[in-house]
Coordinates of C-alpha atoms in Angstrom, one line a residue:
M1371 CA 74.1 57.3 1.0
R1372 CA 73.9 55.9 4.5
K1373 CA 75.5 58.5 6.4
V1374 CA 72.7 60.9 4.7
Y1375 CA 69.9 58.2 5.8
L1376 CA 71.2 58.2 9.4
I1377 CA 71.4 62.1 9.9
G1378 CA 67.9 61.8 8.2
L1379 CA 66.9 59.5 11.0
L1380 CA 68.4 61.5 13.9
L1381 CA 66.8 65.1 12.7
L1382 CA 63.3 63.4 12.4
S1383 CA 63.8 62.1 16.3
I1384 CA 65.0 65.4 17.6
V1385 CA 61.8 66.9 15.6
V1386 CA 59.5 64.3 17.1
S1387 CA 61.0 64.8 20.4
C1388 CA 60.7 68.6 20.7
S1389 CA 57.2 68.1 19.3
S1390 CA 56.2 65.8 22.1
S1391 CA 57.8 67.9 24.7
D1392 CA 55.7 70.7 23.2
E1393 CA 52.3 68.9 23.6
T1394 CA 53.4 67.9 27.1
S1395 CA 54.5 71.4 28.2
S1396 CA 50.9 72.8 26.7
T1397 CA 48.6 69.9 28.3
P1398 CA 46.3 72.0 30.8
V1399 CA 46.1 71.1 34.3
L1400 CA 42.9 70.2 35.4
P1401 CA 41.5 72.0 38.6
K1402 CA 41.0 69.7 41.3
T1403 CA 37.9 70.3 43.9
F1404 CA 38.3 68.7 47.5
K1405 CA 35.3 68.2 49.8
I1406 CA 35.6 68.4 53.6
L1407 CA 33.0 67.5 56.2
S1408 CA 33.2 68.3 59.8
L1409 CA 30.5 67.1 62.4
G1410 CA 30.6 67.7 66.3
D1411 CA 30.0 70.5 68.6
S1412 CA 31.4 73.6 70.2
Y1413 CA 34.6 72.2 69.8
T1414 CA 34.4 71.9 66.0
I1415 CA 32.5 75.4 65.7
G1416 CA 34.9 77.0 67.7
Q1417 CA 33.0 78.8 70.6
S1418 CA 34.8 82.1 71.7
V1419 CA 37.4 82.0 68.7
C1420 CA 37.1 83.4 65.2
E1421 CA 35.3 81.3 62.6
T1422 CA 39.1 81.0 60.7
C1423 CA 40.4 80.1 64.1
R1424 CA 38.6 76.8 64.7
F1425 CA 40.3 73.6 64.4
P1426 CA 38.6 72.6 60.7
E1427 CA 39.2 76.0 59.4
Q1428 CA 43.0 75.7 60.3
L1429 CA 42.7 72.4 58.8
K1430 CA 41.6 73.6 55.2
D1431 CA 44.1 76.7 55.3
S1432 CA 47.1 73.9 56.0
L1433 CA 45.7 72.0 53.0
T1434 CA 45.2 74.6 50.8
L1435 CA 49.1 75.3 50.8
R1436 CA 49.8 72.1 49.8
Y1437 CA 48.1 72.2 46.4
A1438 CA 47.8 74.2 43.1
E1439 CA 46.5 77.5 43.0
Q1440 CA 43.6 76.4 41.0
D1441 CA 42.6 73.6 43.3
T1442 CA 39.6 74.3 45.6
L1443 CA 39.2 73.0 49.2
N1444 CA 35.3 73.1 50.1
L1445 CA 34.3 72.6 53.6
N1446 CA 31.1 72.0 55.4
V1447 CA 30.8 72.4 59.2
I1448 CA 27.7 70.9 60.9
A1449 CA 28.0 71.9 64.7
Q1450 CA 26.8 73.6 67.6
T1451 CA 27.6 74.4 71.0
G1452 CA 25.4 72.2 73.3
W1453 CA 25.2 69.5 71.1
T1454 CA 24.6 66.0 72.0
T1455 CA 25.0 63.0 69.9
T1456 CA 21.4 63.4 69.7
N1457 CA 21.1 66.6 68.3
L1458 CA 23.8 66.1 65.9
I1459 CA 22.0 62.9 64.5
N1460 CA 18.9 64.9 64.0
T1461 CA 20.4 67.6 62.3
I1462 CA 22.6 65.2 59.7
A1463 CA 19.5 63.9 58.9
S1464 CA 17.7 67.1 58.0
E1465 CA 20.7 68.5 56.3
N1466 CA 20.5 66.0 53.8
I1467 CA 24.2 66.0 53.2
T1468 CA 26.1 64.3 49.9
N1469 CA 28.0 61.6 50.0
D1470 CA 31.0 62.6 48.1
Y1471 CA 33.6 63.7 50.9
D1472 CA 37.1 63.3 50.5
L1473 CA 37.9 64.0 54.3
V1474 CA 35.4 63.8 57.2
T1475 CA 35.9 64.5 60.8
L1476 CA 33.7 63.6 63.9
L1477 CA 34.3 65.1 67.4
I1478 CA 31.1 64.5 69.5
G1479 CA 30.2 63.8 73.2
V1480 CA 31.2 66.3 75.4
N1481 CA 27.8 67.3 76.1
N1482 CA 26.5 63.8 76.6
Q1483 CA 28.8 63.6 79.7
F1484 CA 28.4 67.5 80.4
Q1485 CA 24.6 66.9 80.6
G1486 CA 24.5 63.9 82.5
K1487 CA 22.9 61.8 79.8
P1488 CA 23.0 58.2 80.2
F1489 CA 26.5 56.9 78.7
L1490 CA 24.3 53.6 76.8
L1491 CA 23.0 56.7 75.0
Y1492 CA 26.5 57.4 73.6
E1493 CA 27.4 53.7 73.1
T1494 CA 24.1 53.7 71.0
E1495 CA 24.5 56.8 68.8
F1496 CA 28.3 56.8 68.4
P1497 CA 28.8 54.2 66.5
Q1498 CA 25.6 55.6 64.2
L1499 CA 27.4 58.9 63.8
V1500 CA 30.7 56.8 62.8
Q1501 CA 28.5 54.9 59.9
T1502 CA 26.6 58.1 58.9
A1503 CA 30.2 59.7 58.6
I1504 CA 31.3 57.1 56.8
T1505 CA 28.6 57.0 54.2
A1506 CA 29.2 60.9 53.7
A1507 CA 33.0 60.0 53.0
R1508 CA 32.2 58.1 49.8
A1509 CA 31.2 54.9 52.1
D1510 CA 35.3 54.8 52.3
K1511 CA 35.9 54.6 56.2
T1512 CA 39.7 55.2 55.2
K1513 CA 38.9 58.9 54.9
L1514 CA 37.2 59.5 58.3
V1515 CA 39.2 60.9 61.4
V1516 CA 37.5 60.5 64.8
L1517 CA 39.2 62.9 67.5
S1518 CA 39.2 62.5 71.1
I1519 CA 36.9 64.5 73.0
P1520 CA 38.8 67.5 75.1
D1521 CA 38.8 67.7 79.0
Y1522 CA 37.3 70.7 79.9
A1523 CA 38.1 69.8 83.9
F1524 CA 41.8 71.4 82.7
T1525 CA 40.3 75.1 82.6
V1526 CA 39.0 77.6 84.9
F1527 CA 35.3 76.8 84.4
G1528 CA 36.2 72.9 84.6
Q1529 CA 37.7 73.8 87.9
N1530 CA 34.7 75.3 89.5
F1531 CA 32.2 72.9 87.8
G1532 CA 31.0 69.8 89.8
N1533 CA 34.2 67.6 90.5
P1534 CA 37.0 68.0 88.1
T1535 CA 38.4 64.7 88.7
T1536 CA 35.2 63.1 88.1
T1537 CA 34.9 64.8 85.0
S1538 CA 38.0 63.6 83.5
S1539 CA 37.8 60.3 84.7
E1540 CA 34.1 60.3 82.6
I1541 CA 35.5 62.0 79.5
D1542 CA 37.8 59.3 79.5
L1543 CA 35.3 56.6 79.6
Y1544 CA 33.9 58.5 76.7
N1545 CA 37.3 58.5 74.9
A1546 CA 38.3 54.8 75.6
F1547 CA 34.8 53.4 74.2
A1548 CA 35.0 55.6 71.0
E1549 CA 38.8 54.4 70.7
N1550 CA 37.9 50.7 71.1
Y1551 CA 35.1 51.0 68.4
C1552 CA 37.1 53.0 65.9
T1553 CA 40.0 50.3 66.2
Q1554 CA 37.7 47.3 66.0
E1555 CA 36.5 48.9 62.6
G1556 CA 39.8 50.0 61.1
I1557 CA 39.0 53.9 62.0
S1558 CA 41.3 56.6 62.4
F1559 CA 41.4 57.7 66.2
L1560 CA 43.2 60.9 66.9
N1561 CA 43.8 61.6 70.7
I1562 CA 44.1 65.4 71.2
T1563 CA 42.6 65.3 75.1
D1564 CA 46.3 65.5 76.2
I1565 CA 46.9 69.1 74.6
T1566 CA 43.6 70.1 76.4
R1567 CA 44.9 68.6 79.8
Q1568 CA 47.7 71.4 80.0
G1569 CA 44.9 74.1 80.2
L1570 CA 45.7 74.9 83.8
D1571 CA 49.6 74.8 83.4
N1572 CA 49.3 76.6 79.8
P1573 CA 46.5 79.3 80.0
S1574 CA 47.0 80.2 76.3
L1575 CA 45.5 77.1 75.6
V1576 CA 42.3 78.3 76.7
A1577 CA 39.7 80.6 74.9
S1578 CA 38.7 83.9 76.7
D1579 CA 35.7 82.1 78.1
G1580 CA 37.7 80.3 80.4
L1581 CA 36.3 76.9 79.0
H1582 CA 37.0 75.6 75.2
P1583 CA 40.2 75.6 73.3
S1584 CA 42.1 78.6 72.1
T1585 CA 43.2 79.3 68.5
L1586 CA 46.7 78.0 69.9
A1587 CA 45.1 74.9 71.0
Y1588 CA 43.5 74.4 67.9
S1589 CA 46.6 74.7 66.1
M1590 CA 48.5 71.9 68.2
F1591 CA 45.2 69.9 67.3
I1592 CA 46.2 70.4 63.4
E1593 CA 49.8 69.4 63.9
R1594 CA 48.6 66.2 64.8
L1595 CA 45.6 66.1 62.0
L1596 CA 47.1 67.7 58.9
P1597 CA 49.3 64.4 58.2
L1598 CA 46.5 62.0 58.4
A1599 CA 44.5 64.6 56.5
I1600 CA 47.1 64.5 53.8
E1601 CA 47.1 60.9 53.5
K1602 CA 43.5 60.3 53.5
I1603 CA 42.5 63.2 50.7
E1604 CA 45.1 62.1 48.7

């Protein structure tokens, strides 16, 4: 009788195990939706490259490859060529953006420098934009990446506009302020300026307008940005 009892227990455990396995395999995997917000100017909107070539779109495409087919990545780009920090602040205020983004990028300031705005304006408005970006990122500063300002002095346009050495020095000043602020606040700051400073030696990094980054340059941005984005979005 004991032998029969043991055999019965064994058969029951097999049935239960199979049943449990069937239930696990049949459990539906719910699709996920991730939201990305990119704030900036011409470097974010991708002046002189195709819409899918700009870095936010390249980032979205790279992230999409990592997730299941049923998952969705939604990208919202708030940027325009020529925008200063003031322009971006005013537009965000009128856009009434939501506060549920899984990842936010911010790249702003070149037009403050290019248009000769007082540096104090950037010192005042950049922190405002950072705080606004954090609010949009579920009030979680770990979901924000600030990108450094590219250096247009290393383009054909930049070589013929003003003093290239002065341009680079001023962009260094802007980037140093942004990086120091981000470091103090525990916010990720990503340097991509050195990539754009290869523009004269490697013209393929400059778009056809002779000023903005090319698709290739944006791809190099993504090589650095993607690991950070994966870490933050997950």
